[in-house]
PDB file of C-alpha atoms in Angstrom:
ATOM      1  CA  UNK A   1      90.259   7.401 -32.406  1.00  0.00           C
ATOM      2  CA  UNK A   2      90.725  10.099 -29.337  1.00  0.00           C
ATOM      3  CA  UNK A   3      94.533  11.253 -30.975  1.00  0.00           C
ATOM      4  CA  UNK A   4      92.892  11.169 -34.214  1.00  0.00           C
ATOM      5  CA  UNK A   5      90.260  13.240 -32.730  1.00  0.00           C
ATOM      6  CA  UNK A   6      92.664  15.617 -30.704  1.00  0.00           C
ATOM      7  CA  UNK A   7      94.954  16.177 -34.099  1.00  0.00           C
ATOM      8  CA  UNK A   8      91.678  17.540 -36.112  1.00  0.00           C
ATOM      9  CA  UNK A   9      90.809  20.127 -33.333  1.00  0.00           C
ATOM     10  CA  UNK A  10      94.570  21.163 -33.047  1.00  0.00           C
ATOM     11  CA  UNK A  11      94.632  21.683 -37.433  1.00  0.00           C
ATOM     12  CA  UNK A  12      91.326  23.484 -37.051  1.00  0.00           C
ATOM     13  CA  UNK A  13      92.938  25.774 -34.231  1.00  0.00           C
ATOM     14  CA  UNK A  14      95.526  26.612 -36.557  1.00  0.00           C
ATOM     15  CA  UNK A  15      93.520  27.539 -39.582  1.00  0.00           C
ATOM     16  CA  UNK A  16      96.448  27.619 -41.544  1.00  0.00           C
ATOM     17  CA  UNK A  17      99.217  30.347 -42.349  1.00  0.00           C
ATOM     18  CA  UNK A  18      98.080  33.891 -41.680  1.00  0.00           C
ATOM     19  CA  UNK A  19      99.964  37.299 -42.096  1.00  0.00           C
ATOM     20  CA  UNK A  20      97.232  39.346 -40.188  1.00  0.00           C
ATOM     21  CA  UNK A  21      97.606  39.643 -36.526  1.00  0.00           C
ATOM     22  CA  UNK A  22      94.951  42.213 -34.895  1.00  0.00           C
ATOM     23  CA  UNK A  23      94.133  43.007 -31.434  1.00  0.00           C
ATOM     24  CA  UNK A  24      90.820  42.989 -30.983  1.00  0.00           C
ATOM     25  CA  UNK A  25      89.050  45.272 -29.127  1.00  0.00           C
ATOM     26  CA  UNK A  26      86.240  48.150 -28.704  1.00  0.00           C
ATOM     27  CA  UNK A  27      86.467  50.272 -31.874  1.00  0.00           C
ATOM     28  CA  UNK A  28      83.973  53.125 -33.607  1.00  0.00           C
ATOM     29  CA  UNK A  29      82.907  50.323 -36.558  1.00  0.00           C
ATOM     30  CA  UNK A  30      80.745  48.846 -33.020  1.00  0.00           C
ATOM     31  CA  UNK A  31      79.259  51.784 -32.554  1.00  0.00           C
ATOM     32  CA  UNK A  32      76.732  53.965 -34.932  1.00  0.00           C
ATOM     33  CA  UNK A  33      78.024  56.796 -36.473  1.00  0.00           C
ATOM     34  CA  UNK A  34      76.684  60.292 -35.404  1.00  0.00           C
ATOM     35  CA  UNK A  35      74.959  61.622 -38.295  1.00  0.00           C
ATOM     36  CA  UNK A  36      76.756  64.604 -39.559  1.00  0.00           C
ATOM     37  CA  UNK A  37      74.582  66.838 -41.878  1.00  0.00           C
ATOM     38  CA  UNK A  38      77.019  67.770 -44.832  1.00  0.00           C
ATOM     39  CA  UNK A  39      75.195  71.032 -46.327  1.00  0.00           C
ATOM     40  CA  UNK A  40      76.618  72.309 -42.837  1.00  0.00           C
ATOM     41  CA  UNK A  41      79.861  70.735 -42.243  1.00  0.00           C
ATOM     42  CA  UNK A  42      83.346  73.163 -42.057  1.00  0.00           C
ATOM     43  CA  UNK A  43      87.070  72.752 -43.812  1.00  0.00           C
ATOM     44  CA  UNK A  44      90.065  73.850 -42.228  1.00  0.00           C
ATOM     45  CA  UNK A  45      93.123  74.633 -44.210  1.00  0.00           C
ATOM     46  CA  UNK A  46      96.387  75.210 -43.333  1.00  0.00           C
ATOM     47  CA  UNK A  47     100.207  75.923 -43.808  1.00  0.00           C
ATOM     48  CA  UNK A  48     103.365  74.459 -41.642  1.00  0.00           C
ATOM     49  CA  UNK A  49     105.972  77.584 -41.767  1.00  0.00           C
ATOM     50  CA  UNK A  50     109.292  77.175 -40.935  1.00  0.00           C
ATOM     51  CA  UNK A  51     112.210  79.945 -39.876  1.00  0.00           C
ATOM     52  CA  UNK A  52     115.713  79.904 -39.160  1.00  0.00           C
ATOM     53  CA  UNK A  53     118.927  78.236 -40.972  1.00  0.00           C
ATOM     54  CA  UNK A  54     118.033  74.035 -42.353  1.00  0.00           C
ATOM     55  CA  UNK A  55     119.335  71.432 -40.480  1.00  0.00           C
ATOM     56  CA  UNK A  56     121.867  69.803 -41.487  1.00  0.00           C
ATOM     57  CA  UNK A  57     119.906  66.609 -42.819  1.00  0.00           C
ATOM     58  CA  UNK A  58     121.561  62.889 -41.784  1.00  0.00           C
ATOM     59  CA  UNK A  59     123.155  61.189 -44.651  1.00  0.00           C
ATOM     60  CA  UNK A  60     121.816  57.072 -44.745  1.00  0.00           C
ATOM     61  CA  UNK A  61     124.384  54.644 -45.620  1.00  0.00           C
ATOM     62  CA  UNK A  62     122.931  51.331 -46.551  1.00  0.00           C
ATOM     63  CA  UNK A  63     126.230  49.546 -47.079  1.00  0.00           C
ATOM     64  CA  UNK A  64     125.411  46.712 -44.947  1.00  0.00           C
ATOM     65  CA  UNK A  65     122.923  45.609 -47.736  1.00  0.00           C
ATOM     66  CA  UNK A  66     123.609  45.912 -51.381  1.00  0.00           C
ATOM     67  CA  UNK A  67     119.993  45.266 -52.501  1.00  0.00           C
ATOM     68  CA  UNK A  68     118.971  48.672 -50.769  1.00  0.00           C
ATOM     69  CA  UNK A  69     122.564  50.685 -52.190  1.00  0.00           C
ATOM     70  CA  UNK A  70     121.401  48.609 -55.944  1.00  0.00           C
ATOM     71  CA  UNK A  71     117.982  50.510 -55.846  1.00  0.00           C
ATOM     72  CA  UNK A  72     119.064  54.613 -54.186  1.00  0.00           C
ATOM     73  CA  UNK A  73     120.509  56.539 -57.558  1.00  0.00           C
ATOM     74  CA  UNK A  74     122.872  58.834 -55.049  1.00  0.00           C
ATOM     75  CA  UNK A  75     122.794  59.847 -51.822  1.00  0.00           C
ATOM     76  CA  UNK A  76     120.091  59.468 -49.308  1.00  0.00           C
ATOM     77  CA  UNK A  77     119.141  61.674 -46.772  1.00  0.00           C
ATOM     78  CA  UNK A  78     117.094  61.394 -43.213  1.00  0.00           C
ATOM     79  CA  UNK A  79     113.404  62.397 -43.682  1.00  0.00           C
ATOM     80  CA  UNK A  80     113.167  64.018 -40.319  1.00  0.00           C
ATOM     81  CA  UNK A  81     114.162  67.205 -40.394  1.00  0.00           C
ATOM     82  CA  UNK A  82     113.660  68.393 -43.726  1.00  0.00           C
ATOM     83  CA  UNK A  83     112.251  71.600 -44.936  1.00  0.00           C
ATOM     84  CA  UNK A  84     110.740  72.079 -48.304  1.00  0.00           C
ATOM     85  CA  UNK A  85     112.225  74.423 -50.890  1.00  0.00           C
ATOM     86  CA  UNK A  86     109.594  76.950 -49.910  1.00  0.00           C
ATOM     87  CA  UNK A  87     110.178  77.307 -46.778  1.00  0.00           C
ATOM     88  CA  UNK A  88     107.361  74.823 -44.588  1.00  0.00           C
ATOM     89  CA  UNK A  89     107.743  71.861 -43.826  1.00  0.00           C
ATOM     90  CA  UNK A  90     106.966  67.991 -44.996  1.00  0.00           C
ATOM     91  CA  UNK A  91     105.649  64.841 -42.821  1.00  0.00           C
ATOM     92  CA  UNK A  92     103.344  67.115 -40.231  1.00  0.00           C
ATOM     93  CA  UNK A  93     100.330  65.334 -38.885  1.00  0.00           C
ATOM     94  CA  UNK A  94      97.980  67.502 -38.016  1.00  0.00           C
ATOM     95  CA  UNK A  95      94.944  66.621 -36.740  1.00  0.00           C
ATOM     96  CA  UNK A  96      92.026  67.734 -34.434  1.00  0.00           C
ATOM     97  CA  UNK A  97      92.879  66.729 -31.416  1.00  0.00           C
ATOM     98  CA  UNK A  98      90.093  67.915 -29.036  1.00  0.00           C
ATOM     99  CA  UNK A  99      86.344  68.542 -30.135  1.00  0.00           C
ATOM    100  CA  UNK A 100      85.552  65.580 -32.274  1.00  0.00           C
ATOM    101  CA  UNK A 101      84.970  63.701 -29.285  1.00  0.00           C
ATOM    102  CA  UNK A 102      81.385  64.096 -29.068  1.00  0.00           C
ATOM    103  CA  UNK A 103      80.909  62.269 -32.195  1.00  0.00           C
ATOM    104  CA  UNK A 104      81.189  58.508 -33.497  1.00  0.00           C
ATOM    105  CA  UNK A 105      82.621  57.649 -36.729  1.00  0.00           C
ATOM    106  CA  UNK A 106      82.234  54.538 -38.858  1.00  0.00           C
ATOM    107  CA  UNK A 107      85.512  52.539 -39.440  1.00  0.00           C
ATOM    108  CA  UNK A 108      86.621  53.052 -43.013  1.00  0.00           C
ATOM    109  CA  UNK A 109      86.466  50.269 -45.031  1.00  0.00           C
ATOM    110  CA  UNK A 110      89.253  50.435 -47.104  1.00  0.00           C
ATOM    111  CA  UNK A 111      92.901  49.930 -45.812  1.00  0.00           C
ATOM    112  CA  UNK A 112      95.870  52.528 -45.490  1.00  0.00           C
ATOM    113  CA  UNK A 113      99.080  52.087 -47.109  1.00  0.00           C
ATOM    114  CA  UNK A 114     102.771  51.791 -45.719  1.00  0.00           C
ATOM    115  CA  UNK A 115     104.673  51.050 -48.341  1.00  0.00           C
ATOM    116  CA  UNK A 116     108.262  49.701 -48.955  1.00  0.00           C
ATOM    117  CA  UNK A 117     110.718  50.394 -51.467  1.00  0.00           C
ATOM    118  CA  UNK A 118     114.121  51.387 -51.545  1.00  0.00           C
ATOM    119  CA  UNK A 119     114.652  50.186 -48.312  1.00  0.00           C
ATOM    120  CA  UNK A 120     112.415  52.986 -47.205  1.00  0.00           C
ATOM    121  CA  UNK A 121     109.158  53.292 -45.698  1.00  0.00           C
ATOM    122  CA  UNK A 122     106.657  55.339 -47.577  1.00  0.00           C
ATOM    123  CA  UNK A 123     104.476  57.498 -46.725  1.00  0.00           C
ATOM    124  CA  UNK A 124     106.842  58.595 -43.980  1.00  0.00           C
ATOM    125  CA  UNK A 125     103.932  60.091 -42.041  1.00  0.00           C
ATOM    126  CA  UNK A 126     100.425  58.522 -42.367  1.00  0.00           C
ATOM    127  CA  UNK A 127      97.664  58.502 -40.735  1.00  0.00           C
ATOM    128  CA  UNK A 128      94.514  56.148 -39.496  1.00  0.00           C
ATOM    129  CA  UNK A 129      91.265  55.346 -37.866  1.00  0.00           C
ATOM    130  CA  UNK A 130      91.081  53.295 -34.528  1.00  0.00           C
ATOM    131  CA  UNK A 131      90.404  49.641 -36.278  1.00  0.00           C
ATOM    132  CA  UNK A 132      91.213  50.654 -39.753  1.00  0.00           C
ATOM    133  CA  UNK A 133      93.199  47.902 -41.644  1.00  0.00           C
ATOM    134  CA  UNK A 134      97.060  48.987 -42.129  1.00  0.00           C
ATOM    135  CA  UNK A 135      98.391  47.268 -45.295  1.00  0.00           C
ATOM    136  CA  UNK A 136     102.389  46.726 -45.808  1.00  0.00           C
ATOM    137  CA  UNK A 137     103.422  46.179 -48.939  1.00  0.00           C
ATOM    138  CA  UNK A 138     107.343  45.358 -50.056  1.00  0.00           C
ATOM    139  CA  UNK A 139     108.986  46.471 -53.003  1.00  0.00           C
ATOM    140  CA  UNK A 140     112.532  45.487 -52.287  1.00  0.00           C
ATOM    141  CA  UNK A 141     113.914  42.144 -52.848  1.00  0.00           C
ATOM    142  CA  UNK A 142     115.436  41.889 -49.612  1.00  0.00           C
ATOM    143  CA  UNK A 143     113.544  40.543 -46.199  1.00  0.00           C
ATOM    144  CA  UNK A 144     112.705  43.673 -43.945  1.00  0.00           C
ATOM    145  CA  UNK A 145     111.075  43.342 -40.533  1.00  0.00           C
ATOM    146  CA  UNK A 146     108.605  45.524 -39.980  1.00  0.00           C
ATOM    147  CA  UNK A 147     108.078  46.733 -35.742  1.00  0.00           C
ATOM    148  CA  UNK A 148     105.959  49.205 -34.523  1.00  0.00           C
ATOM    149  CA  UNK A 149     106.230  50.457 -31.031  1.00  0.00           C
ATOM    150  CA  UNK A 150     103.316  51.764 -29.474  1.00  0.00           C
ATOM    151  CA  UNK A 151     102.566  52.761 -26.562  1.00  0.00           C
ATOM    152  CA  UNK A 152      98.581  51.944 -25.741  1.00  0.00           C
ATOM    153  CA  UNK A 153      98.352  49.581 -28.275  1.00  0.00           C
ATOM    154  CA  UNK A 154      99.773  46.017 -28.355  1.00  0.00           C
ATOM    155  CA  UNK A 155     103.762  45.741 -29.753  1.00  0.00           C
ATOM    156  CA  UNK A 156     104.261  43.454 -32.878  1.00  0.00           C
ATOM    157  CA  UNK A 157     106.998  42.482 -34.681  1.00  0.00           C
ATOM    158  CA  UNK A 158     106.640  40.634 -38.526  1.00  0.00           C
ATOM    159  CA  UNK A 159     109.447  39.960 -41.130  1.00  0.00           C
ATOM    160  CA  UNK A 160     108.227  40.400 -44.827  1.00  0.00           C
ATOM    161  CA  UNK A 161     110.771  38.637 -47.312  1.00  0.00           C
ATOM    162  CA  UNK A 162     110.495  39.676 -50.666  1.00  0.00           C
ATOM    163  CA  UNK A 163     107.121  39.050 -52.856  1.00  0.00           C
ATOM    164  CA  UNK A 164     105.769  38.414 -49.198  1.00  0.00           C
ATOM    165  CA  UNK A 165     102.034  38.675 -49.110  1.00  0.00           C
ATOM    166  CA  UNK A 166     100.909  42.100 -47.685  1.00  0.00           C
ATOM    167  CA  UNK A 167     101.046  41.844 -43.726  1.00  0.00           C
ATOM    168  CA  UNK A 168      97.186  43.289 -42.627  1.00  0.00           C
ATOM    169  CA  UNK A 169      97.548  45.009 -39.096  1.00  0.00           C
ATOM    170  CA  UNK A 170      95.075  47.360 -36.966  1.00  0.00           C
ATOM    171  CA  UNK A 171      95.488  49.311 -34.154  1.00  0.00           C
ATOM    172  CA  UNK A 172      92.498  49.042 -31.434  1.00  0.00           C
ATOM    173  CA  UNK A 173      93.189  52.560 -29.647  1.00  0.00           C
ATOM    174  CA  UNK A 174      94.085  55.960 -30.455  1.00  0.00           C
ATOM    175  CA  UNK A 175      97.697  57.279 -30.291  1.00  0.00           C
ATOM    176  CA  UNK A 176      99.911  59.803 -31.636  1.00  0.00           C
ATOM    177  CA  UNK A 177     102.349  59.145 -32.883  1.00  0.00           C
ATOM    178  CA  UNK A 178     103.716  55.468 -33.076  1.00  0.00           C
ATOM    179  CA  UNK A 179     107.313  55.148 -34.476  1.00  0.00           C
ATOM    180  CA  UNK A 180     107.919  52.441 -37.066  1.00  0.00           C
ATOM    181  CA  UNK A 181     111.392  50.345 -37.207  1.00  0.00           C
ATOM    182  CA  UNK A 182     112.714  47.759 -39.679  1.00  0.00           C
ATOM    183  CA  UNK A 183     115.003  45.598 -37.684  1.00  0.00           C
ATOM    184  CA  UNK A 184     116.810  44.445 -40.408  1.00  0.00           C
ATOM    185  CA  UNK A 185     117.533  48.064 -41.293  1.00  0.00           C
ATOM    186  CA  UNK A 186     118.076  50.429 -38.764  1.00  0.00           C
ATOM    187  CA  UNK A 187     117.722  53.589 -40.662  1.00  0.00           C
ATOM    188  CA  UNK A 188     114.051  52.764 -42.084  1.00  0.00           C
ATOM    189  CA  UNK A 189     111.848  55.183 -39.923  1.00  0.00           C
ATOM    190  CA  UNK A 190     107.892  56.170 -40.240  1.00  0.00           C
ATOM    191  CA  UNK A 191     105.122  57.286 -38.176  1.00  0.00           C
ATOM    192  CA  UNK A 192     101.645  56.556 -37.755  1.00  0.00           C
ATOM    193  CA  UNK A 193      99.054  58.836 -36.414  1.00  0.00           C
ATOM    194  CA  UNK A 194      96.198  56.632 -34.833  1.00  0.00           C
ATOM    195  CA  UNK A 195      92.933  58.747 -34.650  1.00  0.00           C
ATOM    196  CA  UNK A 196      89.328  57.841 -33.352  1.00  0.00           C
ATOM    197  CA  UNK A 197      88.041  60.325 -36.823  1.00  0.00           C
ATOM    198  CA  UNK A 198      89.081  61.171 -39.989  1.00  0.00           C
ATOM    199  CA  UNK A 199      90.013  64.377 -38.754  1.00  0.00           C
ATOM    200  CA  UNK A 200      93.909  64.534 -40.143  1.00  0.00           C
ATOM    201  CA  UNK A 201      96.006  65.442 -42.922  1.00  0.00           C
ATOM    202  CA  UNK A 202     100.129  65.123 -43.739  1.00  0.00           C
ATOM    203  CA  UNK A 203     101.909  67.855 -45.257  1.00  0.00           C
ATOM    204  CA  UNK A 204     103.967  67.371 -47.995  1.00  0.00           C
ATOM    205  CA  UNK A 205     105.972  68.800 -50.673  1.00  0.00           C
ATOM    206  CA  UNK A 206     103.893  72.481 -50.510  1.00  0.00           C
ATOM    207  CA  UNK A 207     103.694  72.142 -46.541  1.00  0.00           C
ATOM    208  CA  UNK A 208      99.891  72.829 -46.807  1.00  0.00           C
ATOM    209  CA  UNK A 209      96.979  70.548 -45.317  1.00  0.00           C
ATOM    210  CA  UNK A 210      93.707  70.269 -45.527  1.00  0.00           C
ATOM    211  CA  UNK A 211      90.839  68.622 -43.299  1.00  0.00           C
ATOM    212  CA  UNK A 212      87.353  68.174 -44.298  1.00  0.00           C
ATOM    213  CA  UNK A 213      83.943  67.789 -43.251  1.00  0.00           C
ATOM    214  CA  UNK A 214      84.529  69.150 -39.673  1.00  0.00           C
ATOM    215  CA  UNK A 215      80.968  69.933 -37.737  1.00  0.00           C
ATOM    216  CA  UNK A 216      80.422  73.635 -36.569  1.00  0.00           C
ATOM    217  CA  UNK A 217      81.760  73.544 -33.329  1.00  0.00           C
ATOM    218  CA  UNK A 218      85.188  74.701 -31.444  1.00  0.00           C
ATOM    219  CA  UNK A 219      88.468  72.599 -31.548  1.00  0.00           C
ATOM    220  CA  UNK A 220      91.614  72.462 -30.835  1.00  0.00           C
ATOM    221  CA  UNK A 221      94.363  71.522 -33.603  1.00  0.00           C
ATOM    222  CA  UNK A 222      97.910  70.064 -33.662  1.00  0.00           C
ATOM    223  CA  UNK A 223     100.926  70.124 -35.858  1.00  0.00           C
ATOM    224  CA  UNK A 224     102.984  67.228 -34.874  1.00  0.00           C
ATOM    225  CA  UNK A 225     106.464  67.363 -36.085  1.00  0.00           C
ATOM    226  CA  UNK A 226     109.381  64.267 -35.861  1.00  0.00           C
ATOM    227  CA  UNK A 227     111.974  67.163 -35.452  1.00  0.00           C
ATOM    228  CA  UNK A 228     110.757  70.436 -34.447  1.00  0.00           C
ATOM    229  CA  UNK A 229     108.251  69.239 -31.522  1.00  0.00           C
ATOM    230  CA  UNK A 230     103.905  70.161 -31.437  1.00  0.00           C
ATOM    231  CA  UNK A 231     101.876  73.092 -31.382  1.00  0.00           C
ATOM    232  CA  UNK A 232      98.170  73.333 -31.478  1.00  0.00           C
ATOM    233  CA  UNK A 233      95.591  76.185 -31.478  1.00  0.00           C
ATOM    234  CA  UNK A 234      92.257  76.910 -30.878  1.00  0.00           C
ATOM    235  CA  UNK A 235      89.868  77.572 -33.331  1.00  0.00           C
ATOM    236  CA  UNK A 236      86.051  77.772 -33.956  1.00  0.00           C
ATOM    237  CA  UNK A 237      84.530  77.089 -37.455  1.00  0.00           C
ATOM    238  CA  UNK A 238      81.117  78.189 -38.723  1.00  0.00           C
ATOM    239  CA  UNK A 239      78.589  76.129 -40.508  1.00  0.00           C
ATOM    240  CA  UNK A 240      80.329  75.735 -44.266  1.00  0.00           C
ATOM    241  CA  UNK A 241      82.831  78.123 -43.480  1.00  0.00           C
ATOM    242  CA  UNK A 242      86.781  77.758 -44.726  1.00  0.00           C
ATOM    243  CA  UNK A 243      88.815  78.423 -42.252  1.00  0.00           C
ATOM    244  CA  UNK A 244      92.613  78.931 -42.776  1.00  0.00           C
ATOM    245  CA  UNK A 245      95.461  77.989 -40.201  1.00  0.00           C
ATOM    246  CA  UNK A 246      99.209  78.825 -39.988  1.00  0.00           C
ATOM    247  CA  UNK A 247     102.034  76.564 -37.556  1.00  0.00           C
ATOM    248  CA  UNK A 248     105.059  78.376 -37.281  1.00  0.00           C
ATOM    249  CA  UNK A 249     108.220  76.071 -36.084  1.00  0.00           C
ATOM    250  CA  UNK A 250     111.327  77.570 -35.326  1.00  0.00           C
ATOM    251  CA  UNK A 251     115.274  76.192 -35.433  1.00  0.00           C
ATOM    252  CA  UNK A 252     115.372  76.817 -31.603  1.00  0.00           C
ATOM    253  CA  UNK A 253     112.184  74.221 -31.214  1.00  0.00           C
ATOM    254  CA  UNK A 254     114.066  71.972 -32.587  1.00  0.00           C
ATOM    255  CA  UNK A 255     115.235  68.579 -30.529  1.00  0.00           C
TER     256      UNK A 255
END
């Protein structure tokens, strides 16, 4: 009976075939959230500007598979490094980076995102909560791997083959940013923005953000660009006030 025995324990161990795999660890769903009052609470919006000549954008050739060359209508170009028809820029996380500190925010229930399709990730640029659930879909009838590199949270490293289940992931700490690789193709690229509050916005096709329900109080912003580098600012915002924001990145920034 004892190998009988030790054979039940080692199934139950197993629990079967999972596609989550979370660190575990201290996050702000363990702790109460700070009330906020909302008749009082601040919005900050904002504009990434860009000036001098375009870069010359990367050109993606997905030869090596034809299920990714099948699914792109023409050519396809690097994300980093783009600039909008209007002059500002895409794919900026911006986000307050000091000043939030103070408070405690419960960990949002529902799950971000990362999509695949096209041999692409999308969004290119997301963002999330310490302990928020990161869901990666697939598109694409081809296997990718999916491998993000962080540096203060734990490394992982799934393959997704196609009509895989959605992988579930979360990400115990705060960091910005961590770059996202496919290993099966090279040239797949995003970026996650890992934040303690939902403090944070992406730009996109206007280059404008905007971040809500901010508490009076002083902080300190940054514009984090794949390309062009960060800046930040300091700013102070007033109970309900609206307060507008411009980043400026030049050519010269670039790296």
């Amino acid at each position: 009976w004892l190998p009988t025995v030790i054979t039940l324990l080692l199934l139950a161990g197993c629990g079967g075939k999972k596609t989550e795999v979370s660190e575990e660890g201290p996050t702000s769903a363990q702790q109460q959230a700070t009330p906020i009052d909302p008749a009082t609470v601040a919005t900050i919006t904002g504009k990434i500007l860009f000036q001098g000549a375009k870069p010359k954008l990367h050109r993606i050739m997905m030869d090596q598979d034809p299920v990714c060359v099948q699914k792109q209508k023409g050519p396809v170009y690097a994300e980093d490094g783009q600039v909008n028809d209007n002059g500002t820029l895409p794919n900026v996380f911006v986000y307050v980076r000091e000043g939030a500190e103070k408070y405690t925010f419960a960990t949002p229930q529902e799950a971000v995102e990362l999509d695949q399709d096209g041999c692409r990730y999308t969004p290119h640029v997301l963002g999330i909560q310490a302990g928020q659930t990161l869901r990666i879909l697939t598109n694409d009838p081809t296997t990718h791997n999916i491998h993000p590199m962080p540096k203060d949270n734990r490394e992982w490293n799934m393959s997704q083959p196609p009509g895989g289940a959605p992988i579930e992931q979360k990400f115990a700490r705060p960091e910005i940013m961590i770059p996202v690789k496919c290993n099966q193709h090279p040239w797949m690229k995003a970026y996650l923005g890992v934040t303690k509050h939902p403090f944070y916005a992406v730009t996109g096709s206007d280059g404008t953000f905007t971040i809500k329900g901010l508490p009076p109080g002083d902080y300190t912003i940054e514009a984090w660009t794949a390309t062009f580098g960060t800046q930040t600012q300091k700013l102070s915002v007033g109970a309900k006030e609206s307060k507008p924001v411009e980043f400026t990145f030049k050519t010269s920034a670039s790296s």
